[in-house]
Short mmCIF file of C-alpha atoms in Angstrom, two decimals:
data_model
loop_
_atom_site.label_atom_id
_atom_site.label_comp_id
_atom_site.label_asym_id
_atom_site.label_seq_id
_atom_site.Cartn_x
_atom_site.Cartn_y
_atom_site.Cartn_z
CA MET A 1 0.08 0.30 0.06
CA LYS A 2 1.28 3.55 -1.11
CA LYS A 3 2.51 5.53 1.73
CA ASN A 4 0.54 9.04 2.21
CA ASN A 5 2.05 11.43 4.39
CA ARG A 6 -0.71 14.31 4.24
CA LYS A 7 -3.61 14.37 7.12
CA ASP A 8 -5.85 14.37 4.57
CA ALA A 9 -8.60 11.71 5.34
CA ILE A 10 -11.45 11.07 7.47
CA ILE A 11 -12.16 7.70 8.98
CA VAL A 12 -15.69 6.23 9.53
CA LEU A 13 -14.75 4.42 12.82
CA SER A 14 -17.40 2.11 14.71
CA GLY A 15 -15.33 1.07 17.63
CA GLY A 16 -15.15 -2.33 16.28
CA LEU A 17 -11.94 -4.79 15.49
CA ASP A 18 -11.66 -3.51 11.87
CA SER A 19 -12.14 0.01 12.01
CA VAL A 20 -9.66 0.21 14.99
CA THR A 21 -6.97 -1.40 13.42
CA LEU A 22 -7.24 1.13 10.34
CA LEU A 23 -7.30 3.83 12.78
CA HIS A 24 -3.97 2.66 14.04
CA ASP A 25 -2.81 1.49 10.62
CA LYS A 26 -3.32 4.78 9.09
CA GLN A 27 -2.87 7.65 12.06
CA ASP A 28 -0.36 9.06 10.23
CA GLU A 29 -2.66 10.01 7.37
CA ILE A 30 -6.06 10.70 9.72
CA ALA A 31 -7.13 14.27 10.81
CA LEU A 32 -10.73 13.39 12.00
CA ALA A 33 -12.47 10.33 13.04
CA VAL A 34 -15.89 10.21 13.11
CA THR A 35 -18.28 7.73 15.20
CA PHE A 36 -22.23 7.33 13.48
CA ASP A 37 -25.21 6.60 16.96
CA TYR A 38 -27.92 5.27 14.89
CA GLY A 39 -29.39 3.36 17.98
CA SER A 40 -28.02 0.08 17.77
CA ASN A 41 -27.94 -2.39 20.41
CA HIS A 42 -23.96 -2.31 20.60
CA ASN A 43 -23.77 1.45 20.02
CA ALA A 44 -22.55 2.83 23.05
CA ARG A 45 -19.86 0.08 23.88
CA GLU A 46 -18.58 0.75 20.64
CA ILE A 47 -18.30 4.72 20.99
CA ALA A 48 -16.50 4.17 24.45
CA CYS A 49 -13.83 2.08 22.54
CA ALA A 50 -13.99 4.37 19.23
CA ARG A 51 -13.40 7.38 21.71
CA ARG A 52 -10.58 5.73 24.14
CA HIS A 53 -8.65 4.60 20.78
CA CYS A 54 -8.76 8.62 19.28
CA ALA A 55 -7.32 9.88 22.67
CA ALA A 56 -4.61 7.45 22.82
CA LEU A 57 -3.70 8.17 19.19
CA GLY A 58 -4.73 12.20 20.11
CA ILE A 59 -6.85 12.08 16.92
CA GLU A 60 -9.75 13.91 17.12
CA HIS A 61 -12.93 12.60 16.90
CA LEU A 62 -17.01 13.39 16.34
CA VAL A 63 -19.70 11.57 17.47
CA ILE A 64 -22.89 12.23 15.18
CA PRO A 65 -26.28 11.39 16.20
CA LEU A 66 -28.48 9.41 13.57
CA HIS A 67 -31.44 9.10 15.76
CA PHE A 68 -33.52 8.75 12.55
CA ILE A 69 -32.41 5.11 12.02
CA LYS A 70 -33.78 3.84 15.21
CA GLU A 71 -36.98 5.71 14.54
CA TYR A 72 -38.05 4.97 10.69
CA PHE A 73 -35.85 2.04 9.60
CA HIS A 74 -35.94 -1.45 10.09
CA SER A 75 -33.39 -4.07 11.39
CA SER A 76 -32.71 -6.20 14.01
CA LEU A 77 -29.57 -4.83 14.99
CA ILE A 78 -31.80 -1.81 16.28
CA GLU A 79 -34.55 -4.17 18.27
CA GLY A 80 -32.85 -5.51 20.83
CA ALA A 81 -30.65 -8.26 21.72
CA GLU A 82 -33.44 -10.72 21.80
CA ALA A 83 -34.12 -9.98 18.14
CA ILE A 84 -30.42 -11.14 16.84
CA PRO A 85 -29.91 -14.15 15.19
CA GLU A 86 -27.80 -16.94 16.69
CA GLY A 87 -25.04 -18.87 14.13
CA SER A 88 -22.21 -18.16 11.71
CA TYR A 89 -21.87 -14.73 10.14
CA ASP A 90 -22.81 -15.99 6.59
CA GLU A 91 -26.21 -17.64 7.57
CA GLU A 92 -29.43 -16.18 5.57
CA ASN A 93 -30.81 -15.20 9.00
CA MET A 94 -27.81 -12.55 9.25
CA LYS A 95 -29.87 -10.66 6.50
CA SER A 96 -32.11 -9.53 9.47
CA THR A 97 -29.11 -7.14 10.80
CA VAL A 98 -28.80 -5.09 7.50
CA VAL A 99 -29.65 -1.34 8.44
CA PRO A 100 -30.75 -0.20 5.16
CA PHE A 101 -28.17 1.50 3.27
CA ARG A 102 -25.53 2.59 6.40
CA ASN A 103 -22.36 2.68 4.60
CA GLY A 104 -23.88 5.24 2.10
CA ILE A 105 -25.10 7.31 4.70
CA MET A 106 -22.41 7.22 7.21
CA LEU A 107 -19.57 7.78 4.17
CA SER A 108 -22.51 10.77 2.65
CA VAL A 109 -22.06 12.16 5.94
CA ALA A 110 -18.30 11.71 6.32
CA CYS A 111 -17.84 13.12 2.73
CA GLY A 112 -19.84 16.52 3.49
CA LEU A 113 -17.61 16.93 6.82
CA ALA A 114 -14.63 16.42 4.27
CA GLU A 115 -15.56 18.52 2.12
CA SER A 116 -16.35 21.26 5.20
CA ARG A 117 -12.91 21.12 6.31
CA GLY A 118 -10.92 20.54 2.94
CA LEU A 119 -9.77 16.42 3.58
CA SER A 120 -10.06 14.37 0.43
CA ARG A 121 -10.51 11.07 1.08
CA VAL A 122 -12.59 8.86 3.41
CA MET A 123 -11.50 5.87 5.03
CA LEU A 124 -13.75 2.70 5.49
CA ALA A 125 -12.76 -0.64 7.10
CA ASN A 126 -15.22 -2.81 4.94
CA HIS A 127 -13.35 -6.49 4.29
CA SER A 128 -14.24 -9.36 2.23
CA GLY A 129 -15.95 -11.42 4.40
CA ASP A 130 -18.71 -8.23 4.45
CA HIS A 131 -19.52 -9.11 0.77
CA THR A 132 -22.36 -11.78 1.21
CA ILE A 133 -24.48 -10.27 3.83
CA TYR A 134 -24.10 -6.30 3.16
CA PRO A 135 -24.71 -5.10 0.02
CA ASP A 136 -23.22 -1.41 0.41
CA CYS A 137 -20.07 -3.28 1.62
CA ARG A 138 -18.92 -4.88 -1.30
CA PRO A 139 -16.38 -3.38 -3.89
CA ASP A 140 -18.91 -2.04 -7.14
CA PHE A 141 -20.80 -0.06 -4.24
CA ILE A 142 -17.43 1.16 -3.00
CA ARG A 143 -15.99 2.04 -6.40
CA GLU A 144 -19.81 3.87 -7.37
CA MET A 145 -19.98 5.49 -3.77
CA SER A 146 -16.93 7.18 -4.52
CA GLY A 147 -17.21 8.20 -8.24
CA ALA A 148 -20.60 9.85 -6.49
CA MET A 149 -18.55 11.84 -3.80
CA ARG A 150 -16.24 12.93 -6.50
CA ALA A 151 -18.61 14.05 -8.58
CA GLY A 152 -21.05 16.27 -5.59
CA THR A 153 -17.81 18.03 -4.20
CA PHE A 154 -15.50 20.96 -5.13
CA ASN A 155 -12.68 18.82 -3.52
CA GLY A 156 -13.26 16.05 -5.34
CA VAL A 157 -13.44 13.87 -2.27
CA THR A 158 -13.29 10.06 -2.58
CA ILE A 159 -13.30 6.71 -0.92
CA ASP A 160 -10.27 5.07 0.81
CA ALA A 161 -11.08 1.50 1.76
CA PRO A 162 -7.78 -0.50 1.73
CA TYR A 163 -8.97 -3.87 3.65
CA THR A 164 -12.18 -4.01 0.56
CA LEU A 165 -10.15 -7.22 -0.74
CA ILE A 166 -8.35 -9.04 2.38
CA THR A 167 -10.30 -10.84 5.06
CA LYS A 168 -10.96 -10.23 9.07
CA ALA A 169 -7.98 -12.43 9.57
CA ASP A 170 -5.56 -10.24 7.47
CA ILE A 171 -6.67 -7.72 9.52
CA VAL A 172 -6.33 -9.16 13.00
CA ARG A 173 -2.65 -10.06 11.99
CA ARG A 174 -2.19 -6.39 11.00
CA GLY A 175 -3.24 -5.02 13.86
CA ALA A 176 -1.28 -7.17 15.86
CA GLU A 177 1.90 -6.18 14.39
CA LEU A 178 0.52 -2.46 15.08
CA GLY A 179 -0.01 -3.85 18.28
CA VAL A 180 -3.78 -3.08 19.03
CA VAL A 181 -5.16 -3.31 21.91
CA TYR A 182 -8.05 -5.87 20.80
CA GLY A 183 -9.11 -6.51 24.04
CA ASP A 184 -10.18 -2.73 23.73
CA THR A 185 -12.38 -2.99 20.57
CA TYR A 186 -16.13 -4.55 20.73
CA SER A 187 -18.18 -6.80 18.14
CA CYS A 188 -21.49 -8.12 19.50
CA TYR A 189 -24.75 -7.44 18.17
CA LYS A 190 -26.25 -7.89 21.00
CA GLY A 191 -25.04 -5.43 23.05
CA GLY A 192 -24.00 -7.32 26.38
CA GLU A 193 -21.34 -6.46 29.15
CA LYS A 194 -19.51 -9.60 27.54
CA HIS A 195 -19.43 -10.50 23.97
CA CYS A 196 -21.90 -13.31 23.93
CA GLY A 197 -20.42 -15.63 21.92
CA LYS A 198 -22.95 -17.01 20.10
CA CYS A 199 -24.56 -14.27 17.38
CA GLY A 200 -22.86 -14.15 13.54
CA THR A 201 -20.01 -10.92 14.53
CA CYS A 202 -18.56 -13.29 17.73
CA GLU A 203 -18.73 -15.94 15.40
CA GLU A 204 -16.26 -14.02 13.00
CA ARG A 205 -14.64 -12.39 15.20
CA ARG A 206 -13.54 -15.65 17.13
CA GLU A 207 -12.89 -17.02 13.53
CA ALA A 208 -10.59 -14.50 12.85
CA PHE A 209 -8.25 -14.92 15.63
CA ARG A 210 -8.13 -18.63 15.17
CA GLU A 211 -7.51 -18.30 11.68
CA ALA A 212 -4.57 -15.37 12.26
CA GLY A 213 -2.97 -17.42 14.85
CA ILE A 214 -3.28 -14.98 16.99
CA THR A 215 -4.88 -15.02 21.11
CA ASP A 216 -8.23 -13.91 21.13
CA PRO A 217 -8.19 -11.47 24.49
CA THR A 218 -11.97 -11.20 24.13
CA THR A 219 -14.24 -12.85 26.99
CA TYR A 220 -17.50 -14.73 25.64
CA GLU A 221 -19.75 -15.32 27.83
CA THR A 222 -19.85 -18.67 26.17
CA GLU A 223 -16.90 -19.70 28.28
CA MET B 1 -42.43 11.07 -19.53
CA LYS B 2 -43.21 7.50 -18.44
CA LYS B 3 -46.57 7.03 -16.98
CA ASN B 4 -45.91 4.75 -13.53
CA ASN B 5 -48.53 3.53 -11.61
CA ARG B 6 -47.15 1.98 -8.98
CA LYS B 7 -46.50 3.96 -5.65
CA ASP B 8 -43.30 2.95 -5.26
CA ALA B 9 -41.59 6.19 -4.65
CA ILE B 10 -39.95 8.19 -2.26
CA ILE B 11 -39.60 12.42 -2.82
CA VAL B 12 -37.04 14.33 -1.18
CA LEU B 13 -39.20 17.14 -0.76
CA SER B 14 -38.20 20.79 0.50
CA GLY B 15 -40.97 22.88 0.34
CA GLY B 16 -39.28 24.89 -2.07
CA LEU B 17 -41.12 25.71 -5.80
CA ASP B 18 -39.03 22.79 -7.50
CA SER B 19 -39.52 19.86 -5.31
CA VAL B 20 -43.55 20.73 -4.43
CA THR B 21 -44.10 21.29 -8.43
CA LEU B 22 -42.71 17.68 -8.74
CA LEU B 23 -44.87 16.06 -5.98
CA HIS B 24 -47.91 17.55 -7.17
CA ASP B 25 -46.54 16.03 -11.10
CA LYS B 26 -45.83 13.07 -9.76
CA GLN B 27 -48.67 12.61 -6.97
CA ASP B 28 -50.12 9.32 -8.25
CA GLU B 29 -45.98 7.37 -7.94
CA ILE B 30 -45.17 8.80 -4.29
CA ALA B 31 -45.35 6.82 -1.33
CA LEU B 32 -43.63 8.75 0.89
CA ALA B 33 -42.33 12.22 1.26
CA VAL B 34 -39.14 13.37 3.45
CA THR B 35 -37.94 16.93 4.33
CA PHE B 36 -34.77 17.62 5.94
CA ASP B 37 -34.03 20.00 8.54
CA TYR B 38 -30.68 20.68 8.60
CA GLY B 39 -31.07 24.08 10.65
CA SER B 40 -30.65 26.34 7.23
CA ASN B 41 -31.98 29.71 7.56
CA HIS B 42 -35.20 29.17 5.85
CA ASN B 43 -35.89 25.51 6.95
CA ALA B 44 -38.61 26.33 9.18
CA ARG B 45 -41.00 27.92 6.75
CA GLU B 46 -40.21 25.24 4.01
CA ILE B 47 -41.58 22.30 6.00
CA ALA B 48 -44.46 24.28 6.66
CA CYS B 49 -45.01 24.37 3.44
CA ALA B 50 -44.26 20.75 2.43
CA ARG B 51 -45.98 20.15 5.35
CA ARG B 52 -48.98 21.45 3.97
CA HIS B 53 -48.43 20.16 0.09
CA CYS B 54 -48.71 16.87 1.21
CA ALA B 55 -51.36 16.77 3.59
CA ALA B 56 -53.42 18.34 0.93
CA LEU B 57 -52.64 15.80 -1.54
CA GLY B 58 -52.75 12.76 1.57
CA ILE B 59 -48.94 11.93 1.09
CA GLU B 60 -47.12 10.70 4.16
CA HIS B 61 -44.44 13.23 5.12
CA LEU B 62 -41.84 12.75 7.42
CA VAL B 63 -39.50 15.53 8.88
CA ILE B 64 -35.83 14.28 9.68
CA PRO B 65 -33.48 16.75 11.61
CA LEU B 66 -30.10 16.17 10.43
CA HIS B 67 -28.45 18.72 13.50
CA PHE B 68 -24.80 17.94 12.74
CA ILE B 69 -25.04 20.14 9.68
CA LYS B 70 -25.46 23.03 11.38
CA GLU B 71 -23.18 21.94 14.17
CA TYR B 72 -20.00 21.00 12.13
CA PHE B 73 -20.29 21.68 8.15
CA HIS B 74 -19.29 25.00 7.33
CA SER B 75 -22.28 27.21 4.45
CA SER B 76 -23.94 30.56 4.69
CA LEU B 77 -27.49 29.28 3.94
CA ILE B 78 -26.98 28.16 7.97
CA GLU B 79 -25.55 31.04 9.19
CA GLY B 80 -28.06 33.69 9.47
CA ALA B 81 -29.56 35.93 7.30
CA GLU B 82 -27.18 38.64 7.28
CA ALA B 83 -24.73 35.67 6.12
CA ILE B 84 -26.30 35.41 2.91
CA PRO B 85 -24.84 37.34 -0.46
CA GLU B 86 -27.18 39.40 -2.54
CA GLY B 87 -27.49 39.27 -6.20
CA SER B 88 -27.81 36.92 -8.71
CA TYR B 89 -28.09 33.41 -8.67
CA ASP B 90 -25.11 32.30 -11.00
CA GLU B 91 -22.53 34.66 -9.07
CA GLU B 92 -19.36 33.59 -7.65
CA ASN B 93 -20.70 34.60 -4.21
CA MET B 94 -23.48 32.35 -4.39
CA LYS B 95 -20.71 29.24 -3.70
CA SER B 96 -20.83 30.29 0.06
CA THR B 97 -25.03 28.90 -0.32
CA VAL B 98 -23.61 25.14 -0.77
CA VAL B 99 -24.16 22.75 2.37
CA PRO B 100 -21.69 20.03 1.45
CA PHE B 101 -22.73 17.23 -0.33
CA ARG B 102 -26.12 17.83 1.02
CA ASN B 103 -28.12 16.03 -1.74
CA GLY B 104 -25.81 12.96 -1.10
CA ILE B 105 -26.58 12.87 2.66
CA MET B 106 -30.05 13.37 1.89
CA LEU B 107 -30.76 10.84 -0.65
CA SER B 108 -28.39 8.07 1.42
CA VAL B 109 -31.06 8.93 3.99
CA ALA B 110 -34.15 8.58 1.27
CA CYS B 111 -32.46 5.17 -0.21
CA GLY B 112 -32.43 3.79 3.51
CA LEU B 113 -36.06 4.67 4.04
CA ALA B 114 -36.94 3.68 0.89
CA GLU B 115 -35.39 0.10 1.05
CA SER B 116 -36.97 -0.34 4.41
CA ARG B 117 -40.49 0.72 3.25
CA GLY B 118 -39.61 -1.61 -0.06
CA LEU B 119 -40.27 1.56 -2.49
CA SER B 120 -37.36 0.96 -5.76
CA ARG B 121 -37.18 5.11 -6.33
CA VAL B 122 -35.69 8.60 -4.65
CA MET B 123 -37.29 11.45 -6.60
CA LEU B 124 -35.38 14.44 -6.58
CA ALA B 125 -36.14 17.69 -7.86
CA ASN B 126 -32.67 19.20 -9.38
CA HIS B 127 -33.10 21.50 -12.46
CA SER B 128 -30.49 22.80 -15.14
CA GLY B 129 -30.29 26.04 -13.28
CA ASP B 130 -28.66 24.64 -9.90
CA HIS B 131 -25.85 23.03 -12.26
CA THR B 132 -23.47 25.80 -11.94
CA ILE B 133 -23.11 26.19 -8.40
CA TYR B 134 -24.12 22.96 -7.10
CA PRO B 135 -22.07 19.93 -7.62
CA ASP B 136 -24.27 17.76 -6.00
CA CYS B 137 -27.03 19.00 -8.44
CA ARG B 138 -25.09 17.79 -11.63
CA PRO B 139 -26.34 15.11 -14.40
CA ASP B 140 -22.85 13.37 -13.38
CA PHE B 141 -23.13 13.48 -9.65
CA ILE B 142 -27.09 12.39 -10.01
CA ARG B 143 -25.97 9.23 -12.17
CA GLU B 144 -23.15 7.84 -10.03
CA MET B 145 -25.37 8.61 -6.85
CA SER B 146 -28.13 6.32 -8.55
CA GLY B 147 -25.45 4.16 -9.39
CA ALA B 148 -24.08 3.76 -5.86
CA MET B 149 -27.59 3.13 -4.32
CA ARG B 150 -29.02 0.55 -6.88
CA ALA B 151 -25.37 -1.21 -5.81
CA GLY B 152 -26.04 -0.80 -2.28
CA THR B 153 -29.48 -1.88 -1.47
CA PHE B 154 -30.99 -5.51 -2.06
CA ASN B 155 -33.85 -3.82 -3.83
CA GLY B 156 -31.93 -2.05 -6.31
CA VAL B 157 -32.76 1.60 -5.30
CA THR B 158 -32.11 4.13 -7.88
CA ILE B 159 -32.86 8.11 -8.26
CA ASP B 160 -35.56 9.72 -10.36
CA ALA B 161 -34.59 13.37 -11.09
CA PRO B 162 -36.95 13.90 -14.16
CA TYR B 163 -36.14 17.82 -13.90
CA THR B 164 -32.59 17.60 -14.18
CA LEU B 165 -32.16 19.13 -17.59
CA ILE B 166 -34.96 21.49 -17.81
CA THR B 167 -34.87 24.98 -15.98
CA LYS B 168 -36.93 26.58 -13.29
CA ALA B 169 -39.09 28.51 -16.24
CA ASP B 170 -40.15 25.02 -17.44
CA ILE B 171 -40.99 23.89 -13.88
CA VAL B 172 -42.98 27.08 -12.89
CA ARG B 173 -45.15 26.43 -16.50
CA ARG B 174 -45.55 22.92 -15.14
CA GLY B 175 -46.47 23.61 -11.93
CA ALA B 176 -48.98 26.38 -13.32
CA GLU B 177 -50.61 23.87 -15.79
CA LEU B 178 -51.01 21.46 -12.72
CA GLY B 179 -52.43 24.18 -10.74
CA VAL B 180 -49.57 24.26 -7.83
CA VAL B 181 -50.15 27.30 -5.35
CA TYR B 182 -46.78 28.82 -5.43
CA GLY B 183 -48.14 31.31 -3.16
CA ASP B 184 -47.21 28.87 -0.85
CA THR B 185 -43.73 27.62 -1.60
CA TYR B 186 -40.91 29.43 -0.01
CA SER B 187 -37.07 30.06 -1.81
CA CYS B 188 -35.80 33.06 0.03
CA TYR B 189 -32.24 31.92 1.83
CA LYS B 190 -32.62 35.02 4.50
CA GLY B 191 -35.78 33.09 5.96
CA GLY B 192 -38.04 36.19 6.75
CA GLU B 193 -41.70 36.34 6.62
CA LYS B 194 -41.45 37.74 3.16
CA HIS B 195 -39.27 37.10 0.42
CA CYS B 196 -36.29 39.38 0.42
CA GLY B 197 -36.34 40.23 -3.53
CA LYS B 198 -32.15 40.59 -3.31
CA CYS B 199 -30.89 36.87 -2.75
CA GLY B 200 -29.79 34.65 -5.35
CA THR B 201 -32.58 32.39 -4.86
CA CYS B 202 -35.25 35.28 -4.73
CA GLU B 203 -33.61 36.45 -8.18
CA GLU B 204 -33.86 33.15 -9.33
CA ARG B 205 -37.46 32.81 -8.41
CA ARG B 206 -38.49 35.91 -9.95
CA GLU B 207 -37.28 35.31 -13.52
CA ALA B 208 -38.49 32.02 -13.45
CA PHE B 209 -42.12 33.34 -13.29
CA ARG B 210 -40.95 36.19 -15.92
CA GLU B 211 -39.49 34.04 -18.20
CA ALA B 212 -42.46 31.41 -18.22
CA GLY B 213 -45.13 34.03 -18.54
CA ILE B 214 -46.79 33.00 -14.95
CA THR B 215 -48.06 35.48 -12.92
CA ASP B 216 -45.70 35.15 -9.90
CA PRO B 217 -47.90 35.34 -6.84
CA THR B 218 -44.34 36.29 -4.45
CA THR B 219 -44.45 39.10 -1.93
CA TYR B 220 -41.71 40.59 -1.93
CA GLU B 221 -39.98 42.67 0.38
CA THR B 222 -38.55 45.31 -2.42
CA GLU B 223 -41.22 45.84 -3.34
#
């Protein structure tokens, strides 16, 4: 990956494993991190993680509420822990966790913020494991959305999604090299104090550490 | 323009002349109208107009607050009446009224709502007079954004922007045929009780009626 020494990027930072790794990975290029509070079951825990990582790296951090999503959109991810299906990440029932066009909305807001601040890139930590379930994580979407952002801004803002074609295990390996404290990232879609260990994202998280050959620091309820 | 008899569209409705005309023009195809409150000088007056037109036509209407725009974005449009430049619409100084990627943000939210409701189109009333000033009104942007929305949703949501290549005068002619009550639409960027008659949008509004040969029902402060 090419090295860019200007701090000309804003990152969409959830506080999960993927985006926290990207934050550390590209910290020299990131001027601003933005986390969205859309009322998901796990939002509060994610936001707290995002805040701590930004503070540790000295990166400015904004939390932007998108309350209309919980009010008007349909998704099990915003309907309480009981609504979250258990089982592996690639099962059909994980479709219920899709928040319609969530990445489109977050990228658009980040794009407007970038244009307002004179920044030229929006970083997103989507990866290849997301493609099956989430249409707004796929390479096609990223390319088209980047084109729309470029066409719709004076500054020609584009998307930088360096993990699009790699796996979550690759991300964990990269983060381990960088010394990312994964105990301070949160993934579980149920949003409990401990990771439930049974929902699709917990399964995916466990598998990524296993596949990467890295010790998983997470405490799961199932253990 | 082709006739579509399914109510499969959501419209981005500001309450201004253009989108109110489109609301009346395509009322048979519109299941839902959405107005965004982003804290602009003229938002409250626009929203009131949008609400009345939807009520008259029996179309469901949502108002979605985007308070982060006023808090974090830069634009004279959200900085009070004094910040709005006077003079013609195509002057360089109208650039200060651009809200970065506003259409991208509104289209993304409308796209998520459409996907949540099983609707397949998002209508936008951008027109050819907007192209010079607003990058996110140009045909290129509309095409690319529509592609991103299609790629990023299960339902393949797209943009329907039937006024992209016509002028505001054409829109006024169309609205007059339809009997749209233009006295109940609001354009002025200063947001006062009466239209100021001096800002770029007031100039543009006046010119559109003049060019269309339709009596302008607006009371301007300058008269």
